[in-house]
Coordinates of C-alpha atoms in Angstrom, one line a residue:
X1 CA 34.1 -14.6 -19.8
X2 CA 31.2 -12.3 -18.6
X3 CA 28.6 -14.5 -16.4
X4 CA 25.2 -14.8 -18.5
X5 CA 23.3 -12.2 -16.3
X6 CA 26.2 -9.9 -17.0
X7 CA 25.8 -10.6 -20.4
X8 CA 21.6 -10.1 -20.5
X9 CA 22.0 -7.1 -18.9
X10 CA 24.5 -5.4 -21.3
X11 CA 22.8 -6.8 -24.3
X12 CA 21.1 -2.9 -25.3
X13 CA 24.4 -1.4 -24.8
X14 CA 24.9 -2.8 -28.3
X15 CA 23.4 -0.3 -30.4
X16 CA 26.3 2.3 -29.1
X17 CA 28.7 -0.2 -31.4
X18 CA 30.1 -1.2 -27.7
X19 CA 31.1 -4.5 -26.0
X20 CA 31.1 -5.1 -22.5
X21 CA 34.3 -6.6 -21.0
X22 CA 34.5 -8.1 -17.5
X23 CA 32.1 -8.5 -14.9
X24 CA 32.7 -4.8 -14.1
X25 CA 31.4 -3.6 -17.5
X26 CA 34.7 -2.0 -19.1
X27 CA 34.3 -0.5 -21.9
X28 CA 36.4 -1.6 -25.1
X29 CA 36.0 0.3 -28.1
X30 CA 35.0 -1.3 -30.5
X31 CA 34.2 0.5 -34.7
X32 CA 31.2 0.1 -36.3
X33 CA 31.1 1.3 -39.5
X34 CA 33.5 0.7 -41.9
X35 CA 36.2 3.9 -42.6
X36 CA 38.3 3.1 -46.2
X37 CA 37.6 6.6 -47.3
X38 CA 39.6 7.7 -44.6
X39 CA 43.2 7.4 -43.8
X40 CA 44.6 6.1 -40.2
X41 CA 46.9 9.6 -40.0
X42 CA 43.9 11.5 -40.8
X43 CA 42.1 10.3 -38.0
X44 CA 45.2 10.5 -35.2
X45 CA 45.8 14.5 -36.0
X46 CA 42.7 15.2 -35.9
X47 CA 39.7 12.8 -33.6
X48 CA 35.9 14.1 -35.3
X49 CA 35.0 12.3 -31.6
X50 CA 35.6 11.6 -28.7
X51 CA 35.1 7.6 -28.4
X52 CA 35.7 6.6 -24.8
X53 CA 33.4 10.5 -23.3
X54 CA 30.5 9.1 -25.9
X55 CA 30.8 5.2 -24.8
X56 CA 30.8 6.2 -21.1
X57 CA 28.2 9.0 -20.5
X58 CA 25.5 7.3 -23.6
X59 CA 26.6 3.9 -21.1
X60 CA 26.1 5.4 -18.1
X61 CA 22.8 6.7 -18.8
X62 CA 21.1 3.4 -20.4
X63 CA 23.0 1.3 -18.2
X64 CA 20.6 4.1 -15.1
X65 CA 17.6 3.6 -17.1
X66 CA 18.0 -0.1 -18.1
X67 CA 18.7 -1.5 -14.3
X68 CA 16.0 0.6 -13.2
X69 CA 13.3 -0.7 -15.3
X70 CA 14.5 -3.8 -13.9
X71 CA 14.2 -3.1 -10.4
X72 CA 10.6 -1.9 -10.8
X73 CA 10.0 -5.4 -12.9
X74 CA 11.7 -7.2 -9.9
X75 CA 10.4 -5.5 -6.8
X76 CA 8.7 -7.1 -5.0
X77 CA 5.4 -6.4 -3.4
X78 CA 4.6 -5.0 -0.5
X79 CA 4.3 -6.7 2.0
X80 CA 0.4 -6.1 3.3
X81 CA -0.2 -6.8 -0.8
X82 CA 1.3 -10.8 -0.7
X83 CA -0.2 -11.4 2.8
X84 CA -3.6 -9.7 1.2
X85 CA -3.3 -11.5 -1.9
X86 CA -2.6 -15.7 0.2
X87 CA -5.3 -14.7 2.9
X88 CA -7.6 -16.8 0.6
X89 CA -5.4 -19.6 0.7
X90 CA -4.1 -21.5 4.1
X91 CA -1.4 -20.4 5.9
X92 CA 2.3 -21.2 5.8
X93 CA 2.1 -21.4 9.9
X94 CA 0.2 -21.5 12.5
X95 CA -1.6 -18.7 13.5
X96 CA -2.2 -17.2 16.4
X97 CA -5.9 -16.0 17.4
X98 CA -7.3 -12.6 16.5
X99 CA -7.2 -10.1 19.8
X100 CA -10.1 -8.5 20.9
X101 CA -10.5 -4.9 19.4
X102 CA -13.4 -2.0 19.2
X103 CA -13.7 1.2 17.7
X104 CA -16.1 4.3 17.8
X105 CA -17.2 6.2 15.1
X106 CA -17.7 9.4 17.1
X107 CA -20.0 11.6 15.1
X108 CA -20.3 14.8 16.8
X109 CA -23.2 17.5 17.1
X110 CA -22.3 18.8 13.6
X111 CA -22.2 15.0 11.6
X112 CA -18.5 14.9 11.8
X113 CA -16.5 12.1 12.4
X114 CA -13.5 11.7 14.3
X115 CA -10.2 10.7 13.2
X116 CA -7.4 9.8 14.9
X117 CA -3.2 10.5 12.9
X118 CA -1.4 7.9 14.5
X119 CA 2.8 7.8 15.1
X120 CA 4.9 6.6 12.9
X121 CA 6.8 4.0 15.0
X122 CA 3.0 2.8 15.7
X123 CA 3.7 -1.4 15.4
X124 CA -0.7 -1.3 14.1
X125 CA -1.6 1.0 11.3
X126 CA 1.4 3.2 11.3
X127 CA 1.4 6.7 10.2
X128 CA -2.5 6.3 9.0
X129 CA -5.6 8.0 10.0
X130 CA -8.7 5.9 12.7
X131 CA -11.0 5.6 14.7
X132 CA -10.7 6.1 18.3
X133 CA -10.4 2.5 20.1
X134 CA -7.6 -0.2 20.1
X135 CA -7.2 -3.9 22.6
X136 CA -9.6 -4.2 25.0
X137 CA -8.0 -4.9 28.5
X138 CA -9.4 -7.8 30.8
X139 CA -8.7 -5.5 33.7
X140 CA -10.4 -2.3 33.1
X141 CA -13.0 -4.0 30.6
X142 CA -14.1 -7.2 32.1
X143 CA -14.5 -10.7 31.8
X144 CA -13.5 -11.4 27.7
X145 CA -14.7 -14.2 26.4
X146 CA -12.8 -16.8 25.4
X147 CA -10.9 -18.1 22.1
X148 CA -13.2 -21.0 21.4
X149 CA -16.3 -19.4 23.1
X150 CA -18.3 -17.8 19.7
X151 CA -19.0 -15.0 22.4
X152 CA -15.2 -13.6 21.3
X153 CA -16.4 -12.9 17.8
X154 CA -20.0 -10.8 19.2
X155 CA -20.8 -7.1 20.7
X156 CA -21.0 -7.9 24.7
X157 CA -19.6 -6.1 27.5
X158 CA -16.3 -6.1 27.6
X159 CA -16.1 -4.6 23.3
X160 CA -19.0 -1.7 25.2
X161 CA -16.3 -0.7 27.5
X162 CA -13.3 -1.3 25.9
X163 CA -14.3 1.0 22.8
X164 CA -15.6 4.5 25.3
X165 CA -12.0 3.3 27.3
X166 CA -10.5 3.6 24.1
X167 CA -11.8 6.1 23.2
X168 CA -11.5 8.3 26.5
X169 CA -7.5 7.5 26.7
X170 CA -6.9 8.1 23.0
X171 CA -9.2 12.1 23.0
X172 CA -10.3 12.7 25.7
X173 CA -14.1 12.7 24.9
X174 CA -16.0 11.2 27.5
X175 CA -18.7 9.2 26.8
X176 CA -21.1 8.9 29.5
X177 CA -23.9 9.6 31.4
X178 CA -24.5 11.4 34.6
X179 CA -26.3 9.6 37.1
X180 CA -28.3 11.8 38.0
X181 CA -31.1 10.5 35.6
X182 CA -30.7 13.5 33.8
X183 CA -29.0 11.9 30.7
X184 CA -26.9 14.3 30.6
X185 CA -23.7 13.7 29.4
X186 CA -21.0 14.1 32.1
X187 CA -18.6 17.0 32.3
X188 CA -15.1 16.7 34.2
X189 CA -13.0 19.8 34.4
X190 CA -9.6 19.6 32.3
X191 CA -7.5 18.7 34.9
X192 CA -10.1 16.0 36.3
X193 CA -9.6 14.6 32.1
X194 CA -6.5 15.2 31.6
X195 CA -4.9 13.5 34.7
X196 CA -7.5 10.1 34.5
X197 CA -6.3 9.8 31.0
X198 CA -2.9 9.0 31.6
X199 CA -4.5 6.7 35.1
X200 CA -6.2 4.5 32.9
X201 CA -4.2 4.1 30.6
X202 CA -0.7 2.6 32.7
X203 CA -3.1 0.9 34.7
X204 CA -3.7 2.8 38.4
X205 CA -7.3 3.4 37.9
X206 CA -10.2 0.9 36.6
X207 CA -12.0 3.1 33.8
X208 CA -15.7 2.7 34.7
X209 CA -14.7 3.2 39.2
X210 CA -13.3 6.5 38.0
X211 CA -16.3 7.3 35.9
X212 CA -18.5 6.4 39.0
X213 CA -16.5 8.2 41.5
X214 CA -16.7 11.6 39.5
X215 CA -20.8 10.9 39.5
X216 CA -21.4 9.2 35.9
X217 CA -21.9 6.3 34.2
X218 CA -20.4 4.9 30.9
X219 CA -23.3 5.5 28.2
X220 CA -22.7 2.0 26.6
X221 CA -26.6 1.3 25.8
X222 CA -26.1 4.0 22.9
X223 CA -23.1 2.5 20.7
X224 CA -24.6 1.1 17.4
X225 CA -23.0 -2.2 16.5
X226 CA -21.5 -1.6 12.9
X227 CA -20.1 -4.6 11.2
X228 CA -16.6 -6.6 12.7
X229 CA -13.6 -7.1 11.5
X230 CA -11.7 -10.1 11.5
X231 CA -7.8 -9.7 10.4
X232 CA -6.9 -12.6 7.5
X233 CA -5.2 -15.7 8.9
X234 CA -1.4 -13.6 6.8
X235 CA -1.4 -11.3 8.8
X236 CA 0.8 -11.3 11.7
X237 CA -0.7 -9.6 13.9
X238 CA -4.6 -10.6 13.5
X239 CA -7.5 -8.5 15.7
X240 CA -11.4 -9.3 15.8
X241 CA -12.1 -5.5 15.7
X242 CA -16.3 -4.4 17.1
X243 CA -17.0 -1.2 15.3
X244 CA -19.5 0.8 16.9
X245 CA -21.4 4.3 15.6
X246 CA -22.1 6.9 18.6
X247 CA -24.0 9.8 18.0
X248 CA -23.0 13.1 20.6
X249 CA -26.2 15.0 21.2
X250 CA -27.3 17.6 19.0
X251 CA -28.3 21.2 20.4
X252 CA -29.4 24.0 19.3
X253 CA -26.1 25.5 19.1
X254 CA -24.6 22.4 16.5
X255 CA -22.8 24.4 14.0
X256 CA -19.7 23.5 11.6
X257 CA -17.1 22.8 14.6
X258 CA -17.1 20.8 17.5
X259 CA -15.5 23.2 20.0
X260 CA -18.6 25.3 19.9
X261 CA -20.5 23.2 22.7
X262 CA -19.6 23.4 25.5
X263 CA -20.0 19.8 27.7
X264 CA -18.4 18.3 24.6
X265 CA -14.0 18.8 25.0
X266 CA -12.5 19.3 21.9
X267 CA -10.3 16.6 20.8
X268 CA -7.1 16.1 21.7
X269 CA -4.2 13.9 21.0
X270 CA -2.8 11.4 23.3
X271 CA 0.7 13.5 24.1
X272 CA 1.5 11.5 21.1
X273 CA 1.8 8.0 22.9
X274 CA 0.1 6.3 20.2
X275 CA -1.6 9.9 18.3
X276 CA 0.1 13.2 16.8
X277 CA -3.7 14.7 16.3
X278 CA -7.4 14.4 16.7
X279 CA -9.2 16.1 14.1
X280 CA -13.2 16.3 13.1
X281 CA -13.8 16.6 9.2
X282 CA -17.2 15.5 7.8
X283 CA -16.6 11.5 5.9
X284 CA -16.8 13.5 2.3
X285 CA -13.6 16.0 3.7
X286 CA -11.4 12.5 4.3
X287 CA -12.7 10.3 1.9
X288 CA -11.2 13.0 -0.6
X289 CA -7.9 13.5 1.3
X290 CA -7.4 10.0 1.2
X291 CA -8.2 9.6 -2.0
X292 CA -5.5 12.4 -3.2
X293 CA -3.7 10.3 -1.2
X294 CA -2.9 13.3 1.0
X295 CA -3.2 10.8 4.7
X296 CA -3.4 7.1 5.1
X297 CA -6.6 5.1 5.2
X298 CA -7.2 1.5 6.1
X299 CA -9.6 -0.1 4.0
X300 CA -12.5 -0.5 7.0
X301 CA -12.3 3.2 7.8
X302 CA -12.8 3.9 4.4
X303 CA -14.9 1.4 3.8
X304 CA -17.3 2.0 6.6
X305 CA -17.2 5.9 5.7
X306 CA -17.7 5.1 2.0
X307 CA -21.2 3.2 3.8
X308 CA -22.8 6.4 5.9
X309 CA -21.1 9.4 3.6
X310 CA -24.6 9.8 1.8
X311 CA -26.4 9.9 5.0
X312 CA -23.5 12.6 6.8
X313 CA -23.8 14.8 4.2
X314 CA -22.7 18.2 5.6
X315 CA -22.8 21.2 3.2
X316 CA -21.9 23.8 3.2
X317 CA -24.9 25.9 4.9
X318 CA -25.3 25.8 8.7
X319 CA -28.3 22.7 9.7
X320 CA -30.4 23.4 11.8
X321 CA -31.1 20.6 14.4
X322 CA -33.8 19.2 13.1
X323 CA -31.6 18.5 9.7
X324 CA -29.1 17.1 11.9
X325 CA -31.0 15.2 13.4
X326 CA -33.1 13.4 9.4
X327 CA -29.8 13.2 8.5
X328 CA -28.9 10.9 11.7
X329 CA -32.5 8.8 11.4
X330 CA -31.1 8.3 7.8
X331 CA -28.2 6.6 9.3
X332 CA -30.3 4.1 11.7
X333 CA -33.0 3.3 8.6
X334 CA -29.8 2.4 6.6
X335 CA -28.5 0.0 9.9
X336 CA -31.5 -2.0 10.3
X337 CA -30.5 -3.2 5.9
X338 CA -27.7 -5.9 5.6
X339 CA -27.2 -4.0 1.9
X340 CA -26.3 -7.1 0.1
X341 CA -29.9 -8.6 0.5
X342 CA -28.3 -12.0 2.2
X343 CA -29.9 -11.4 5.3
X344 CA -26.9 -10.3 7.6
X345 CA -27.8 -6.6 9.0
X346 CA -25.0 -3.9 9.5
X347 CA -24.9 -4.9 13.3
X348 CA -24.2 -8.3 12.5
X349 CA -21.8 -8.4 10.1
X350 CA -18.5 -10.0 9.8
X351 CA -16.4 -9.3 7.6
X352 CA -12.4 -10.5 7.0
X353 CA -10.9 -9.7 3.9
X354 CA -10.0 -11.0 1.6
X355 CA -7.1 -11.2 -1.7
X356 CA -9.7 -11.6 -5.0
X357 CA -7.2 -10.9 -7.4
X358 CA -4.8 -8.7 -8.7
X359 CA -5.2 -6.2 -11.8
X360 CA -3.3 -5.4 -14.8
X361 CA -5.3 -2.5 -15.5
X362 CA -3.6 0.0 -12.3
X363 CA -2.5 -2.6 -10.2
X364 CA -4.6 -2.5 -7.8
X365 CA -5.8 -5.4 -5.1
X366 CA -9.6 -6.7 -4.9
X367 CA -10.4 -7.5 -1.7
X368 CA -13.5 -9.5 -0.9
X369 CA -15.3 -8.3 1.9
X370 CA -18.0 -12.1 1.8
X371 CA -16.2 -14.1 4.4
X372 CA -16.5 -14.0 8.3
X373 CA -13.1 -15.2 8.9
X374 CA -12.3 -19.5 10.1
X375 CA -13.3 -18.4 13.8
X376 CA -16.4 -17.8 12.1
X377 CA -17.1 -20.2 9.0
X378 CA -20.0 -22.2 9.8
X379 CA -21.5 -19.6 12.1
X380 CA -24.3 -17.5 9.4
X381 CA -22.7 -14.8 9.9
X382 CA -21.2 -13.7 6.6
X383 CA -19.8 -9.5 5.1
X384 CA -20.8 -7.6 2.3
X385 CA -21.5 -9.7 -0.7
X386 CA -22.5 -7.3 -3.1
X387 CA -19.0 -4.9 -2.4
X388 CA -15.7 -4.9 -3.1
X389 CA -12.2 -2.7 -2.0
X390 CA -9.6 -1.5 -4.2
X391 CA -6.2 -0.1 -3.5
X392 CA -2.8 -0.1 -4.2
X393 CA -0.3 -1.1 -1.5
X394 CA 2.7 1.2 -1.1
X395 CA 5.5 0.9 1.4
X396 CA 3.6 3.2 3.3
X397 CA 0.9 1.5 3.6
X398 CA -2.9 1.8 1.6
X399 CA -3.5 4.3 -1.5
X400 CA -5.8 4.4 -4.5
X401 CA -8.4 3.2 -2.1
X402 CA -12.3 2.6 -3.7
X403 CA -15.6 0.7 -2.9
X404 CA -17.1 -0.8 -5.8
X405 CA -19.6 -2.9 -6.6
X406 CA -18.6 -6.7 -6.6
X407 CA -20.3 -7.4 -10.1
X408 CA -19.1 -4.3 -11.6
X409 CA -15.7 -4.9 -11.2
X410 CA -15.8 -8.5 -12.6
X411 CA -17.3 -7.4 -15.3
X412 CA -14.7 -5.1 -16.6
X413 CA -12.2 -8.1 -15.3
X414 CA -14.2 -10.7 -17.6
X415 CA -14.6 -8.1 -20.9
X416 CA -10.2 -7.0 -20.6
X417 CA -9.4 -10.8 -21.2
X418 CA -11.5 -11.4 -23.3
X419 CA -11.0 -8.4 -25.6
X420 CA -7.3 -9.7 -25.6
X421 CA -7.8 -13.4 -27.3

């Protein structure tokens, strides 16, 4: 007697006039039309159809299609989707506190932004395009506030040193000035730079000490805080990441390519340790590639570039230094606002993305950005209450990202439900 699951799976075959016998689906011929007007000897002499062949081919086609449909319906959602959709609830088990890290939105002399392509084997954001940055190091970046210290989730010296150090290790671009009071960026030879990147990464040399030894000082004062991101508690690896904007200096030769600038080296990967490529492009170009699913961007990177893209609009025409500076001034003015009327400026906003809903219309998860995470509950700090990020979490990573107004998305969902009633 076939099991219930076997009988259910085999129901579609009844349309062929066949019934399935046994666990492995052995076929047994069954006639579905009465052949009263045909004599058995005629059928034996000249069979009109090869019923076994038809049954075998037809059932195979239906079996494949039906089981594929069942697999699609029963396939578990990607891990990230489950984790984000459960981020609003209490985690199933105690989770570790978020690890301090920092990243830089590095803007070139032509107002392009730098992204690094992470290796596929990376433990964090594999194969994604990310801003330069990484975890803080007590031995490199100085004292890091303890997990119980509220300043652990605020801009501070360790975060600034860590952001600049990681940028240098990962891209080769050194955000340091000469210590002669000129305000010019520090230049080092390619040989010095590459050796220092390896030595600093391995811990042989302390970053700040090396910068001082070559006649420079880390330019931490030029970093502009631009949101903090706290990983939700239902995601295993958690970070409290301070984001910064850094504008590389404009020159009279500012053009479409950063390689035209003598004192700023062309960004390079770290030799495949964590990244395979480093490239400047306009925010709109990066966003367009992500929208076409040509590259992987995670919600924070997509969201932040979406916010500043309207100001750093790189046209096909070559822009003068005055025009480029005007764009930067617009970004600076934007940073003085709060974006949602709640009074928390962009430099102080803290966002811990929380799954609000899973849209049936397109299968996208709607991520709310208003919550700061449990570590900053009742701190008076919050995220963006006006915008949400829509994303499909696939096996390879986030896809089909959008940033939209929260009210607009919720109104759409409400209208969709009302229309079905």
